[in-house]
Short mmCIF file of C-alpha atoms and ligand atoms in Angstrom, two decimals:
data_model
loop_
_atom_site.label_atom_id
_atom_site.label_comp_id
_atom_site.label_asym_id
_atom_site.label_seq_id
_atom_site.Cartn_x
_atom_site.Cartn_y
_atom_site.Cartn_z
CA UNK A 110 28.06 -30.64 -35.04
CA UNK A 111 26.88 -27.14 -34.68
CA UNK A 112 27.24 -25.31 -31.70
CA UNK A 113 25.08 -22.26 -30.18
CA UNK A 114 25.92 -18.69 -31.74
CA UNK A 115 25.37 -16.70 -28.69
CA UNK A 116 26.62 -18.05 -25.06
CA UNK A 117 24.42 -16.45 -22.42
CA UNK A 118 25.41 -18.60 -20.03
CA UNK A 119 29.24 -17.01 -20.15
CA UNK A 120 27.36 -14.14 -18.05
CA UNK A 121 26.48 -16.22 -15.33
CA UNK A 122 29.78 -17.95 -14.89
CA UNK A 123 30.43 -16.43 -10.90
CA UNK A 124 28.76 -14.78 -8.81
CA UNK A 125 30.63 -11.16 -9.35
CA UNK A 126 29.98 -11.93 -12.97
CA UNK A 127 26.16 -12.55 -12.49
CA UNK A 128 26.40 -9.28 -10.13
CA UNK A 129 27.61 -7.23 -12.58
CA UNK A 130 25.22 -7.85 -14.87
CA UNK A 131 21.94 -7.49 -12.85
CA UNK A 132 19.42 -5.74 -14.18
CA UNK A 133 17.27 -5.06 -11.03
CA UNK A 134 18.22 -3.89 -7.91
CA UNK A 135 16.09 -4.08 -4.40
CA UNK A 136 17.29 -1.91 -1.47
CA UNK A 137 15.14 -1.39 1.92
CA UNK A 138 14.99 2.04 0.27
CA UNK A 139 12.18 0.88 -2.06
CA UNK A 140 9.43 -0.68 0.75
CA UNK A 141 6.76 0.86 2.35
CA UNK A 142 5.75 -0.77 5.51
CA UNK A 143 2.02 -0.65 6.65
CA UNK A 144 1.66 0.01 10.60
CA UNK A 145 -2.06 -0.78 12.03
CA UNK A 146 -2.82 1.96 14.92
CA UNK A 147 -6.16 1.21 17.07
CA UNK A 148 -8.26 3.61 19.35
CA UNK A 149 -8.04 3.03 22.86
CA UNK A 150 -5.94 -0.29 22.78
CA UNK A 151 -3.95 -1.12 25.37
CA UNK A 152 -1.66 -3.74 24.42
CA UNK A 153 -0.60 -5.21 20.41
CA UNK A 154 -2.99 -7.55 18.97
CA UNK A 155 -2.26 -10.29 16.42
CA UNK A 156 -4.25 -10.16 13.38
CA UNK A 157 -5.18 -14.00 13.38
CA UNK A 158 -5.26 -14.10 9.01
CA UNK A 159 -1.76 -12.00 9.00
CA UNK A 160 1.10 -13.95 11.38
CA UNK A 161 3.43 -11.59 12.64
CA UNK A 162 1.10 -8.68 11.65
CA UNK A 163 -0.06 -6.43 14.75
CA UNK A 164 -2.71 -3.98 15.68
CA UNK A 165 -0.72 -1.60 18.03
CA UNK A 166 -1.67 0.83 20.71
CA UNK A 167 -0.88 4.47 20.15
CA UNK A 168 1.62 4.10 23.12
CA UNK A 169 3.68 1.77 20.84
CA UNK A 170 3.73 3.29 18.01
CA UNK A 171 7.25 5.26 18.05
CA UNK A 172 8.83 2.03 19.36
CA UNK A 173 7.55 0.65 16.32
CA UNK A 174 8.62 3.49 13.56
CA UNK A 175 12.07 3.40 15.18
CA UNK A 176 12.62 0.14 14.74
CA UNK A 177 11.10 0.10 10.82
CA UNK A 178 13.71 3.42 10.22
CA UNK A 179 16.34 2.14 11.38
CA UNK A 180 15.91 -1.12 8.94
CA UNK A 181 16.84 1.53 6.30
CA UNK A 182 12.60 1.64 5.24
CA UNK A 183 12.15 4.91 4.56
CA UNK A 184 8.56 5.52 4.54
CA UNK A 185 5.43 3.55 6.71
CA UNK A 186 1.73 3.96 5.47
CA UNK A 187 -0.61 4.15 8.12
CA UNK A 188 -4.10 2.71 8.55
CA UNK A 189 -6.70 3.42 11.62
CA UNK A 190 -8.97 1.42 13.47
CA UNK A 191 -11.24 3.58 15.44
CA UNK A 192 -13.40 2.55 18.40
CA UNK A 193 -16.31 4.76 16.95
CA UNK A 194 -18.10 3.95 13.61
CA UNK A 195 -21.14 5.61 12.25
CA UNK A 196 -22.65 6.26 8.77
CA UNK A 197 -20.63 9.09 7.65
CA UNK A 198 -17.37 8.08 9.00
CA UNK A 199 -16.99 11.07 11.18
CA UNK A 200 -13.77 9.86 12.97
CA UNK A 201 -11.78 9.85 10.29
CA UNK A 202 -11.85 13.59 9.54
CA UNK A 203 -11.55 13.89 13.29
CA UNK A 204 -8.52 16.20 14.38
CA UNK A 205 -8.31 14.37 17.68
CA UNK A 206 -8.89 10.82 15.71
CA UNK A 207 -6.31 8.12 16.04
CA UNK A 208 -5.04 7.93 12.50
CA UNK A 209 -4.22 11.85 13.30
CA UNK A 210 -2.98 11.11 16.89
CA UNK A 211 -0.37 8.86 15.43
CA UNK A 212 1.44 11.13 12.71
CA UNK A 213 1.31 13.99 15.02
CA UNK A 214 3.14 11.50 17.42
CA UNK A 215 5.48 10.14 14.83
CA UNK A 216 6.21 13.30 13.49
CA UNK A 217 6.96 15.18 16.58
CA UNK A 218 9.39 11.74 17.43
CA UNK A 219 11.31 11.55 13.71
CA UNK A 220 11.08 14.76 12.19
CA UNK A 221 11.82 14.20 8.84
CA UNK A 222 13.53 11.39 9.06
CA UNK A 223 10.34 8.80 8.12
CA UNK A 224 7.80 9.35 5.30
CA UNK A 225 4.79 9.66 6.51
CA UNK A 226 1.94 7.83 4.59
CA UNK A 227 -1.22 7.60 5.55
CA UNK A 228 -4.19 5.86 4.14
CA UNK A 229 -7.60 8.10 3.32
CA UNK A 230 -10.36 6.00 3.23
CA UNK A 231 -13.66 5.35 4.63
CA UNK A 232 -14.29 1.74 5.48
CA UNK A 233 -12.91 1.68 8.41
CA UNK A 234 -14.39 4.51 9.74
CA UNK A 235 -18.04 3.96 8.60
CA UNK A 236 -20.83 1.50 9.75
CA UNK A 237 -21.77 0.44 6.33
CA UNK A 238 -17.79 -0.80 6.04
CA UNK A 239 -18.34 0.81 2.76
CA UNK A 240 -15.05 2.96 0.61
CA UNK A 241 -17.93 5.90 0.59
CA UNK A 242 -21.26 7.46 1.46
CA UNK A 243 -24.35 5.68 1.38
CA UNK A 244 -27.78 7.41 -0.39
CA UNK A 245 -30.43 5.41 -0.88
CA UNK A 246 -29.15 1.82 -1.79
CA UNK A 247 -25.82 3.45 -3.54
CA UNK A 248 -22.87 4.56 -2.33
CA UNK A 249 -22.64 7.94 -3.65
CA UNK A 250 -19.62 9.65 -4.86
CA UNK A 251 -19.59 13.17 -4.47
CA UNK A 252 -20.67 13.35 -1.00
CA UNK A 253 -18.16 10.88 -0.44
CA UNK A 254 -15.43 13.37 -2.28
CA UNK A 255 -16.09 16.05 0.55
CA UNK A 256 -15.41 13.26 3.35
CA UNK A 257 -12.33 12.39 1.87
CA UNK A 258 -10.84 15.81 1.54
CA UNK A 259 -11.56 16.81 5.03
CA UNK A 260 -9.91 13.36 6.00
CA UNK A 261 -6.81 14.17 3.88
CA UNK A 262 -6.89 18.01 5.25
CA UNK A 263 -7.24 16.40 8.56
CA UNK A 264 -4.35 14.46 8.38
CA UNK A 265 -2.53 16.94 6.82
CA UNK A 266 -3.03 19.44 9.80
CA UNK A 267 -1.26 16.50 11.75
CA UNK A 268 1.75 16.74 10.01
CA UNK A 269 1.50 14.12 7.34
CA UNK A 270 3.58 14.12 4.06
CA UNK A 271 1.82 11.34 1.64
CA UNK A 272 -1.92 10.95 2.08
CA UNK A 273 -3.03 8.04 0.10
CA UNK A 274 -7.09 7.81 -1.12
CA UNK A 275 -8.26 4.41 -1.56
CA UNK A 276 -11.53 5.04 -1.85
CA UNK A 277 -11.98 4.19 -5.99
CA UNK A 278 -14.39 7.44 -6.00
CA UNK A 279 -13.64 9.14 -9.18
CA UNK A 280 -12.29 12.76 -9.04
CA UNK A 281 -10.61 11.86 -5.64
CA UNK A 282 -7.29 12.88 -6.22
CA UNK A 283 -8.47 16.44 -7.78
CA UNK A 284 -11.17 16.86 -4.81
CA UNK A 285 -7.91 16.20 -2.60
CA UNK A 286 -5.31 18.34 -4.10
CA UNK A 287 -7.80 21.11 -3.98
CA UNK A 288 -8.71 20.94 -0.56
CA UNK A 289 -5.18 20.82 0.33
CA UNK A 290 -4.09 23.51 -2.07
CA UNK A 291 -6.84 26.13 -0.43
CA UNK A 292 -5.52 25.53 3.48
CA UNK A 293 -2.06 25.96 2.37
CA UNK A 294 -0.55 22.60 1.99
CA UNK A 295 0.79 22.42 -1.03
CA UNK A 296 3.54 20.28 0.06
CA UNK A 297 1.45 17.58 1.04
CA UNK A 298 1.81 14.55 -2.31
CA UNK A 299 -0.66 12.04 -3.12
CA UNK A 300 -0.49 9.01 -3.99
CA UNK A 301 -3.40 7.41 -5.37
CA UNK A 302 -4.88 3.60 -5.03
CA UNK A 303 -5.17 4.67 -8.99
CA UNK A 304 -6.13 1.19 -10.37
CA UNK A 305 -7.04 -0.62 -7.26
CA UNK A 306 -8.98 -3.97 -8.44
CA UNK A 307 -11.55 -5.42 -7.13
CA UNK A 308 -9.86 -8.43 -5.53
CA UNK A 309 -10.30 -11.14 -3.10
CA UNK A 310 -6.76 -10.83 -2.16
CA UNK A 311 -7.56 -8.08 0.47
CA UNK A 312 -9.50 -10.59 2.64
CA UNK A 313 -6.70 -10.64 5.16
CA UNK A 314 -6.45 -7.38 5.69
CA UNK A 315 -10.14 -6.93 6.27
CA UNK A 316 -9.71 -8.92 9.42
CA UNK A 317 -6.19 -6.81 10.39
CA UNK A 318 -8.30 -2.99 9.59
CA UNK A 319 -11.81 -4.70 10.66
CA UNK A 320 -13.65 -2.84 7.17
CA UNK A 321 -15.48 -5.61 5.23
CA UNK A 322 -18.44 -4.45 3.68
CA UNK A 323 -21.65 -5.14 6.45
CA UNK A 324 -23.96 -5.88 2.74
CA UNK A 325 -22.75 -5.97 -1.17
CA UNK A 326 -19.38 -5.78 -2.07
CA UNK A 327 -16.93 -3.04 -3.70
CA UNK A 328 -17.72 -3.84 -7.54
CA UNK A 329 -19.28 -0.37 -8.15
CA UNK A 330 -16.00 1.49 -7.26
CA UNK A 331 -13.10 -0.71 -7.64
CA UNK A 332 -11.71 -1.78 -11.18
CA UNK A 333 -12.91 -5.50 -12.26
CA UNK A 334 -9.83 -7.40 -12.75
CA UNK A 335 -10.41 -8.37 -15.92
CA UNK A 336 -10.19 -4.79 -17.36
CA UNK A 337 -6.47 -3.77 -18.34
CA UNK A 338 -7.31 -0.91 -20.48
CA UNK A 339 -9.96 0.27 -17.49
CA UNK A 340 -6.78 0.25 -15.36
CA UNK A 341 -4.67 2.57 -17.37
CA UNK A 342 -8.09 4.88 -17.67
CA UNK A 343 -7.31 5.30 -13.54
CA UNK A 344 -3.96 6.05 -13.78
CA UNK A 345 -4.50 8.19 -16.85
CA UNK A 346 -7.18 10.33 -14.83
CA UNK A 347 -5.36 10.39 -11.47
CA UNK A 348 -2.36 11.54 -13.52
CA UNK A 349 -4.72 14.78 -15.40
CA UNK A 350 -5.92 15.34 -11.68
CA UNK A 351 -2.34 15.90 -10.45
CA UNK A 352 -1.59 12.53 -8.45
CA UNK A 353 2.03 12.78 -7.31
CA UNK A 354 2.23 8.90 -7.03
CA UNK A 355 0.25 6.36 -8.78
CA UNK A 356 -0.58 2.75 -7.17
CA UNK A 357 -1.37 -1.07 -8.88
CA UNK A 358 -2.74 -3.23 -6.39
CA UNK A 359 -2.64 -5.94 -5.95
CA UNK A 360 0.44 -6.85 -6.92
CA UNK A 361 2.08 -9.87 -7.92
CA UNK A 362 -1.35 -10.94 -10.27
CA UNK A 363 -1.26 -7.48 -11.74
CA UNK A 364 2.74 -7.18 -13.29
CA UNK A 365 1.43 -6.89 -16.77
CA UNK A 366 -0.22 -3.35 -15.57
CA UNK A 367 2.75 -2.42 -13.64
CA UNK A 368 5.00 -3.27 -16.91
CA UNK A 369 1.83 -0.58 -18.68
CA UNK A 370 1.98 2.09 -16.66
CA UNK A 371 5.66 2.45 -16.70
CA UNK A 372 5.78 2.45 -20.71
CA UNK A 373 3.39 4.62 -20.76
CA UNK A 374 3.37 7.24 -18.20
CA UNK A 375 6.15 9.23 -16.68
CA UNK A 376 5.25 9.05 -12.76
CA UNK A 377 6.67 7.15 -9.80
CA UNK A 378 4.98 3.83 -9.87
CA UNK A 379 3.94 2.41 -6.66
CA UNK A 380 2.68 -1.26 -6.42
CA UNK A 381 0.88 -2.53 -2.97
CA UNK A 382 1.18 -6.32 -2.36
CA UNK A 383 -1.68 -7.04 -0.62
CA UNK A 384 -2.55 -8.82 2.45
CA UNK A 385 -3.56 -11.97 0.53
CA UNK A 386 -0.44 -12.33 -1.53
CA UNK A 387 1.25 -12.57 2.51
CA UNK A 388 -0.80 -14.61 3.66
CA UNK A 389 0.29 -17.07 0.72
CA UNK A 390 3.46 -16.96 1.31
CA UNK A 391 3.27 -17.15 4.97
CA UNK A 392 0.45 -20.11 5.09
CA UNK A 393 2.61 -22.15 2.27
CA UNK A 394 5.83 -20.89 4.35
CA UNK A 395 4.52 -22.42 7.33
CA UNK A 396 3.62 -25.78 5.87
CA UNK A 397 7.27 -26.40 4.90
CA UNK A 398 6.25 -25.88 1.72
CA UNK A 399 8.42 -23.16 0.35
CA UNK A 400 11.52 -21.05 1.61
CA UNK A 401 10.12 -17.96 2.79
CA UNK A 402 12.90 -15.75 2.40
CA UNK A 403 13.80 -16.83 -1.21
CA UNK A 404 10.48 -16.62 -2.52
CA UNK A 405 9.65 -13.18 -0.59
CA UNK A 406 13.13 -11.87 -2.83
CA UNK A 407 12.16 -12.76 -5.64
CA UNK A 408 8.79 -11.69 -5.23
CA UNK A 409 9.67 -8.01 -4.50
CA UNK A 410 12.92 -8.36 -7.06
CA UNK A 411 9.95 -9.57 -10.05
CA UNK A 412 7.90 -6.59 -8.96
CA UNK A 413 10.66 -4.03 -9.17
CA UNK A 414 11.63 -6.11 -12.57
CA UNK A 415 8.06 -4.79 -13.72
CA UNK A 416 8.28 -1.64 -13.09
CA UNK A 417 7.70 -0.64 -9.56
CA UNK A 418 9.94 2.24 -7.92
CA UNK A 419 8.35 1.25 -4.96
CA UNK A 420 6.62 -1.71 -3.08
CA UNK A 421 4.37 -1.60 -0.09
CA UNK A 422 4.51 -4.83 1.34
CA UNK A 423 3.88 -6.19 4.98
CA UNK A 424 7.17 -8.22 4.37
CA UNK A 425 8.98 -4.81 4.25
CA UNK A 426 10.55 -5.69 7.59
CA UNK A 427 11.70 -9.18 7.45
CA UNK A 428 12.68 -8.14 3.60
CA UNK A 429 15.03 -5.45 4.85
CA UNK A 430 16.80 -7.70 7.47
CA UNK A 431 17.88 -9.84 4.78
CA UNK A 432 18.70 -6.78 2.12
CA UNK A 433 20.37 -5.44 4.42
CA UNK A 434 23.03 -8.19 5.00
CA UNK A 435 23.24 -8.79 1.29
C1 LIG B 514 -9.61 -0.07 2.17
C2 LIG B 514 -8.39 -0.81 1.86
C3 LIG B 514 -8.31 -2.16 1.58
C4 LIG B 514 -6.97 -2.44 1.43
C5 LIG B 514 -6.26 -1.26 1.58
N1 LIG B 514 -7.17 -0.25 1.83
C6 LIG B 514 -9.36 -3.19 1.58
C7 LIG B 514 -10.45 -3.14 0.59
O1 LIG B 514 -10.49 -2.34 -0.34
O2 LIG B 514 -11.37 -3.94 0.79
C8 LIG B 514 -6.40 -3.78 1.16
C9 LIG B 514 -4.99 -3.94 1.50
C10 LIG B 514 -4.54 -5.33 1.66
O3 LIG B 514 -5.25 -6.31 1.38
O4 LIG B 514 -3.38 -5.49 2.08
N2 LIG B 514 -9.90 1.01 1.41
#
């Protein structure tokens, strides 16, 4: 009889054994937790595709950072839902707007204590729901490069530390870092939706942020998802244009590019799990079907495994209650 050579299984013999040899670690330190603000709402709103997901009111949003800080999260990345939209997104760049109402708000509340993120896009803000400008019958991408840099200036003005482009227009991160280079904030990082697919995974959230596309789709500015080498093009630019932070999304369909990007480049990795990977978990969750807290670890756990320093996820709050007891 012959018997096996190598015994892997004598490192999984206890617990403290299998804890000291754990590779990956998961902390509330490494989530990013997305906070919906809307214009002139009075009281939350449930966003009917994301269950326990909320649209809150201005007034609440403090209440609402306080209670994501002191979960250990470090850092919340903030979308807007404005009450005006019109073709060249005009609220978003608005100093008075409600993305900018918010971190002015948040910051005067936390200080430094809470990373500010914000989100610098357009589809919100614009009638078309489109990431960008229309001309013609295209959406055009250097006009759309000055909208987003007076967005990102805009926010910065408000006290922001992260502001994060999702727009897919190429040379955003370099139209960005310029703009905020010449009116002094040099401080201010980005962190770039670098390879954001094209991906019917974000249908969730385009119910929760109320910016699906009114005609076409995103095809002509968001990477296909069958492209891998397309992917690392992104993150290859964004790094040349000076991106502090690069961004996969989705995430759990798109490890393989996580696992890239960290073998090849030397950046902090970000990787967003979208609305539709939730609403997954929650919908099976819901059913019976799975455990939500077990598969939620090992969801976040497998995208750390991959490469992530950091997750944004719109589990980042129920994931820290349980990280933090264990
Ligand atoms: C918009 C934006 C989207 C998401 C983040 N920013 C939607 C889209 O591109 O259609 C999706 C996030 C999610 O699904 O959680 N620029």
């Amino acid at each position: 009889m012959s018997f096996p050579t190598r015994r892997l299984r004598r490192l999984r013999t206890s617990e403290k054994m299998r804890e000291l040899i754990q590779e990956t670690t998961l902390t509330p330190r490494d989530l990013i937790c997305p906070v919906f603000v809307q214009e002139d709402l009075k009281t939350r709103i449930k966003v009917e595709s994301m269950s326990e997901i909320e649209r809150l009111p201005l007034d609440d949003i403090s209440d609402e950072v306080g209670t994501i800080s002191d979960l250990g999260i470090p850092s919340i990345m903030l979308f807007g839902i404005p009450t005006k939209k019109d073709e060249a997104g005009t609220s978003a760049f608005d100093d008075n707007g409600i993305v900018q109402k918010a971190i002015s708000q948040i910051r005067k509340n936390f200080g430094d204590k809470i990373v500010i993120m914000a989100d610098v896009c357009l589809c919100q803000f614009t009638s078309t729901g489109h990431c960008g400008i229309i001309k013609g019958d295209k959406i055009d991408n250097d006009s759309s490069l000055e909208t987003l840099a007076k967005i990102a200036v805009s926010q910065a003005k408000a006290g922001v530390d992260t502001v994060s482009p999702s727009a897919m227009m190429d040379g955003q991160v370099a139209a960005i870092r310029k703009a905020l280079d010449d009116e002094g904030f040099t401080d201010v990082s980005i962190m770039s939706h670098s390879a954001k697919h094209r991906s019917s995974f974000y249908s969730p959230f385009r119910d929760a942020a109320e910016c699906a596309p009114k005609f076409g789709d995103r095809k002509t500015y968001q990477v296909p998802f069958t492209n891998a080498r397309e992917a690392m093009m992104e993150v290859e630019t964004d790094i040349n244009e000076g991106v502090d932070i690069v961004m996969i999304k989705p995430a759990l369909a798109y490890l393989d590019l996580i696992a890239e990007t960290r073998r090849r480049f030397n950046v902090p990795i970000a990787a967003y799990s979208v609305s539709g990977e939730y609403a997954l978990v929650k919908g099976a969750a819901k059913q019976g079907w799975i455990n939500e807290k077990d598969i939620t670890e090992e969801i976040l756990y497998c995208i750390k495994r991959a490469g992530a320093d950091m997750i944004v996820t719109y589990f980042a709050k129920s994931a820290a209650k349980f990280l933090q007891k264990s």
